[in-house]
Amino acid sequence: MIKQISVFLENKVGRLEAMLNILADAEINIRAMTISEDDDNGTVRLIVNNPEKAEEVLTANNFVVRTPLVIGVTVRDEPGAVRDALKIMSENKINIRYLYPLVGCPHGNANILVRVKDTERSAEILKKAGVKLFTQADLS
């Protein structure tokens, strides 16, 4: 499993940059990032090399941070590979809340991060089906 950093931001010029400056100054390396927003607020979801330190420095700088777990899934970099991995989850009645890619995919693979309700059960089902998973240790 991988600890995701979710940061809630006001949708204002400079807020994202301020958050990224804090992470850069703390030597936190971003491996994946996605942003969802509405008119007033946004949620930045990050996978970083040191989630504990990222949570600490962002909280100390008055950012609202949550740290849910996500599943790291490695699939072949070819058409249908993501579908095949996610089909296993569907067949096991696992609802996917969201997913996004990991930056940098070595050796002809693609890596995605998946958020579900029951992370541990879902990871076990994927492993039993032969899906390759990666962990926080693989990102450090």
PDB file of C-alpha atoms in Angstrom:
ATOM      1  CA  MET A   1       0.000   0.000   0.000  1.00  0.00           C
ATOM      2  CA  ILE A   2       1.033   3.578  -0.570  1.00  0.00           C
ATOM      3  CA  LYS A   3       0.315   6.603   1.597  1.00  0.00           C
ATOM      4  CA  GLN A   4      -1.206   9.375  -0.488  1.00  0.00           C
ATOM      5  CA  ILE A   5      -0.988  13.006   0.563  1.00  0.00           C
ATOM      6  CA  SER A   6      -4.303  14.805  -0.075  1.00  0.00           C
ATOM      7  CA  VAL A   7      -4.124  18.574   0.351  1.00  0.00           C
ATOM      8  CA  PHE A   8      -7.172  20.830   0.332  1.00  0.00           C
ATOM      9  CA  LEU A   9      -6.509  24.214  -1.250  1.00  0.00           C
ATOM     10  CA  GLU A  10      -8.440  27.368  -1.892  1.00  0.00           C
ATOM     11  CA  ASN A  11      -8.819  27.814  -5.630  1.00  0.00           C
ATOM     12  CA  LYS A  12      -6.697  30.987  -5.742  1.00  0.00           C
ATOM     13  CA  VAL A  13      -3.656  32.050  -7.715  1.00  0.00           C
ATOM     14  CA  GLY A  14      -0.440  31.077  -5.930  1.00  0.00           C
ATOM     15  CA  ARG A  15      -1.823  28.487  -3.463  1.00  0.00           C
ATOM     16  CA  LEU A  16      -0.564  25.495  -5.455  1.00  0.00           C
ATOM     17  CA  GLU A  17       2.819  27.137  -5.961  1.00  0.00           C
ATOM     18  CA  ALA A  18       3.083  27.863  -2.217  1.00  0.00           C
ATOM     19  CA  MET A  19       2.392  24.221  -1.421  1.00  0.00           C
ATOM     20  CA  LEU A  20       4.915  23.031  -4.013  1.00  0.00           C
ATOM     21  CA  ASN A  21       7.556  25.441  -2.657  1.00  0.00           C
ATOM     22  CA  ILE A  22       7.169  23.963   0.819  1.00  0.00           C
ATOM     23  CA  LEU A  23       7.644  20.443  -0.546  1.00  0.00           C
ATOM     24  CA  ALA A  24      10.647  21.453  -2.658  1.00  0.00           C
ATOM     25  CA  ASP A  25      12.287  23.245   0.282  1.00  0.00           C
ATOM     26  CA  ALA A  26      11.822  20.068   2.360  1.00  0.00           C
ATOM     27  CA  GLU A  27      13.406  18.012  -0.457  1.00  0.00           C
ATOM     28  CA  ILE A  28      10.222  16.045  -1.072  1.00  0.00           C
ATOM     29  CA  ASN A  29      10.159  14.419  -4.514  1.00  0.00           C
ATOM     30  CA  ILE A  30       6.741  14.171  -6.186  1.00  0.00           C
ATOM     31  CA  ARG A  31       6.156  10.856  -7.982  1.00  0.00           C
ATOM     32  CA  ALA A  32       2.530  11.472  -8.986  1.00  0.00           C
ATOM     33  CA  MET A  33       0.060  14.327  -8.710  1.00  0.00           C
ATOM     34  CA  THR A  34      -3.531  14.992  -9.685  1.00  0.00           C
ATOM     35  CA  ILE A  35      -5.791  17.945  -8.965  1.00  0.00           C
ATOM     36  CA  SER A  36      -9.575  18.084  -8.846  1.00  0.00           C
ATOM     37  CA  GLU A  37     -11.390  21.325  -8.244  1.00  0.00           C
ATOM     38  CA  ASP A  38     -14.628  23.217  -8.036  1.00  0.00           C
ATOM     39  CA  ASP A  39     -15.129  26.981  -8.070  1.00  0.00           C
ATOM     40  CA  ASP A  40     -13.792  27.622  -4.555  1.00  0.00           C
ATOM     41  CA  ASN A  41     -11.593  24.680  -3.544  1.00  0.00           C
ATOM     42  CA  GLY A  42      -9.358  22.007  -4.908  1.00  0.00           C
ATOM     43  CA  THR A  43      -7.901  18.725  -3.777  1.00  0.00           C
ATOM     44  CA  VAL A  44      -4.313  17.948  -4.701  1.00  0.00           C
ATOM     45  CA  ARG A  45      -3.437  14.282  -4.455  1.00  0.00           C
ATOM     46  CA  LEU A  46       0.257  13.481  -4.283  1.00  0.00           C
ATOM     47  CA  ILE A  47       2.469  10.446  -4.096  1.00  0.00           C
ATOM     48  CA  VAL A  48       5.862  11.430  -2.741  1.00  0.00           C
ATOM     49  CA  ASN A  49       9.114   9.777  -1.695  1.00  0.00           C
ATOM     50  CA  ASN A  50       8.623  10.690   1.993  1.00  0.00           C
ATOM     51  CA  PRO A  51       4.921  10.995   2.908  1.00  0.00           C
ATOM     52  CA  GLU A  52       5.509  11.407   6.652  1.00  0.00           C
ATOM     53  CA  LYS A  53       7.798  14.398   6.135  1.00  0.00           C
ATOM     54  CA  ALA A  54       5.431  15.883   3.521  1.00  0.00           C
ATOM     55  CA  GLU A  55       2.501  15.620   5.911  1.00  0.00           C
ATOM     56  CA  GLU A  56       4.565  17.193   8.692  1.00  0.00           C
ATOM     57  CA  VAL A  57       5.802  20.212   6.713  1.00  0.00           C
ATOM     58  CA  LEU A  58       2.462  20.905   5.042  1.00  0.00           C
ATOM     59  CA  THR A  59       0.545  20.694   8.329  1.00  0.00           C
ATOM     60  CA  ALA A  60       3.126  22.959  10.002  1.00  0.00           C
ATOM     61  CA  ASN A  61       2.412  25.499   7.243  1.00  0.00           C
ATOM     62  CA  ASN A  62      -1.364  25.417   7.871  1.00  0.00           C
ATOM     63  CA  PHE A  63      -2.392  23.229   4.954  1.00  0.00           C
ATOM     64  CA  VAL A  64      -5.242  20.770   5.538  1.00  0.00           C
ATOM     65  CA  VAL A  65      -3.816  17.316   4.845  1.00  0.00           C
ATOM     66  CA  ARG A  66      -5.296  13.817   4.799  1.00  0.00           C
ATOM     67  CA  THR A  67      -3.334  10.613   4.177  1.00  0.00           C
ATOM     68  CA  PRO A  68      -5.457   7.806   2.718  1.00  0.00           C
ATOM     69  CA  LEU A  69      -3.891   4.621   1.405  1.00  0.00           C
ATOM     70  CA  VAL A  70      -3.914   3.777  -2.296  1.00  0.00           C
ATOM     71  CA  ILE A  71      -2.914   0.669  -4.216  1.00  0.00           C
ATOM     72  CA  GLY A  72      -0.002   0.822  -6.638  1.00  0.00           C
ATOM     73  CA  VAL A  73      -0.691  -1.360  -9.675  1.00  0.00           C
ATOM     74  CA  THR A  74       1.814  -2.184 -12.419  1.00  0.00           C
ATOM     75  CA  VAL A  75       0.437  -3.207 -15.801  1.00  0.00           C
ATOM     76  CA  ARG A  76       1.890  -3.776 -19.258  1.00  0.00           C
ATOM     77  CA  ASP A  77       2.164  -0.601 -21.321  1.00  0.00           C
ATOM     78  CA  GLU A  78      -0.255  -1.763 -24.015  1.00  0.00           C
ATOM     79  CA  PRO A  79      -3.919  -1.319 -24.942  1.00  0.00           C
ATOM     80  CA  GLY A  80      -6.325  -3.055 -22.569  1.00  0.00           C
ATOM     81  CA  ALA A  81      -3.846  -3.678 -19.758  1.00  0.00           C
ATOM     82  CA  VAL A  82      -5.446  -1.210 -17.325  1.00  0.00           C
ATOM     83  CA  ARG A  83      -8.889  -2.572 -18.203  1.00  0.00           C
ATOM     84  CA  ASP A  84      -7.744  -6.120 -17.462  1.00  0.00           C
ATOM     85  CA  ALA A  85      -6.463  -5.179 -13.999  1.00  0.00           C
ATOM     86  CA  LEU A  86      -9.570  -3.182 -13.147  1.00  0.00           C
ATOM     87  CA  LYS A  87     -11.874  -5.937 -14.416  1.00  0.00           C
ATOM     88  CA  ILE A  88     -10.640  -8.108 -11.545  1.00  0.00           C
ATOM     89  CA  MET A  89     -11.809  -5.439  -9.130  1.00  0.00           C
ATOM     90  CA  SER A  90     -15.192  -5.145 -10.820  1.00  0.00           C
ATOM     91  CA  GLU A  91     -15.694  -8.907 -10.756  1.00  0.00           C
ATOM     92  CA  ASN A  92     -15.015  -8.808  -7.007  1.00  0.00           C
ATOM     93  CA  LYS A  93     -17.501  -5.950  -6.428  1.00  0.00           C
ATOM     94  CA  ILE A  94     -14.760  -3.425  -5.600  1.00  0.00           C
ATOM     95  CA  ASN A  95     -15.760   0.147  -6.398  1.00  0.00           C
ATOM     96  CA  ILE A  96     -12.959   2.370  -7.645  1.00  0.00           C
ATOM     97  CA  ARG A  97     -13.180   5.873  -6.188  1.00  0.00           C
ATOM     98  CA  TYR A  98     -10.490   7.314  -8.462  1.00  0.00           C
ATOM     99  CA  LEU A  99      -7.186   6.470 -10.110  1.00  0.00           C
ATOM    100  CA  TYR A 100      -4.295   8.329 -11.697  1.00  0.00           C
ATOM    101  CA  PRO A 101      -0.922   7.477 -13.238  1.00  0.00           C
ATOM    102  CA  LEU A 102       2.479   7.399 -11.608  1.00  0.00           C
ATOM    103  CA  VAL A 103       5.114   9.546 -13.288  1.00  0.00           C
ATOM    104  CA  GLY A 104       7.917   7.550 -14.912  1.00  0.00           C
ATOM    105  CA  CYS A 105       7.254   4.004 -16.040  1.00  0.00           C
ATOM    106  CA  PRO A 106      10.437   1.997 -16.544  1.00  0.00           C
ATOM    107  CA  HIS A 107      10.844  -1.304 -18.404  1.00  0.00           C
ATOM    108  CA  GLY A 108       7.787  -1.072 -20.655  1.00  0.00           C
ATOM    109  CA  ASN A 109       5.274  -0.989 -17.841  1.00  0.00           C
ATOM    110  CA  ALA A 110       2.640   1.509 -16.796  1.00  0.00           C
ATOM    111  CA  ASN A 111       1.900   2.249 -13.159  1.00  0.00           C
ATOM    112  CA  ILE A 112      -1.379   3.506 -11.752  1.00  0.00           C
ATOM    113  CA  LEU A 113      -2.585   4.415  -8.284  1.00  0.00           C
ATOM    114  CA  VAL A 114      -6.067   3.282  -7.299  1.00  0.00           C
ATOM    115  CA  ARG A 115      -8.208   4.460  -4.376  1.00  0.00           C
ATOM    116  CA  VAL A 116     -10.853   2.057  -3.103  1.00  0.00           C
ATOM    117  CA  LYS A 117     -12.810   1.686   0.132  1.00  0.00           C
ATOM    118  CA  ASP A 118     -11.182  -1.535   1.385  1.00  0.00           C
ATOM    119  CA  THR A 119      -7.541  -1.150   0.370  1.00  0.00           C
ATOM    120  CA  GLU A 120      -6.145  -4.277   2.025  1.00  0.00           C
ATOM    121  CA  ARG A 121      -8.836  -6.639   0.712  1.00  0.00           C
ATOM    122  CA  SER A 122      -8.527  -5.180  -2.771  1.00  0.00           C
ATOM    123  CA  ALA A 123      -4.737  -5.530  -2.780  1.00  0.00           C
ATOM    124  CA  GLU A 124      -5.023  -9.177  -1.728  1.00  0.00           C
ATOM    125  CA  ILE A 125      -7.543  -9.915  -4.492  1.00  0.00           C
ATOM    126  CA  LEU A 126      -5.273  -8.304  -7.081  1.00  0.00           C
ATOM    127  CA  LYS A 127      -2.215 -10.198  -5.834  1.00  0.00           C
ATOM    128  CA  LYS A 128      -4.072 -13.536  -5.917  1.00  0.00           C
ATOM    129  CA  ALA A 129      -5.093 -12.764  -9.515  1.00  0.00           C
ATOM    130  CA  GLY A 130      -1.413 -12.270 -10.417  1.00  0.00           C
ATOM    131  CA  VAL A 131      -1.508  -8.483 -10.729  1.00  0.00           C
ATOM    132  CA  LYS A 132       1.847  -6.923  -9.840  1.00  0.00           C
ATOM    133  CA  LEU A 133       1.633  -4.291  -7.103  1.00  0.00           C
ATOM    134  CA  PHE A 134       4.225  -1.786  -5.948  1.00  0.00           C
ATOM    135  CA  THR A 135       4.622  -0.262  -2.483  1.00  0.00           C
ATOM    136  CA  GLN A 136       5.856   2.879  -0.780  1.00  0.00           C
ATOM    137  CA  ALA A 137       9.318   1.314  -0.525  1.00  0.00           C
ATOM    138  CA  ASP A 138       9.486   1.136  -4.316  1.00  0.00           C
ATOM    139  CA  LEU A 139       9.039   4.935  -4.461  1.00  0.00           C
ATOM    140  CA  SER A 140      11.678   6.015  -1.963  1.00  0.00           C
TER     141      SER A 140
END
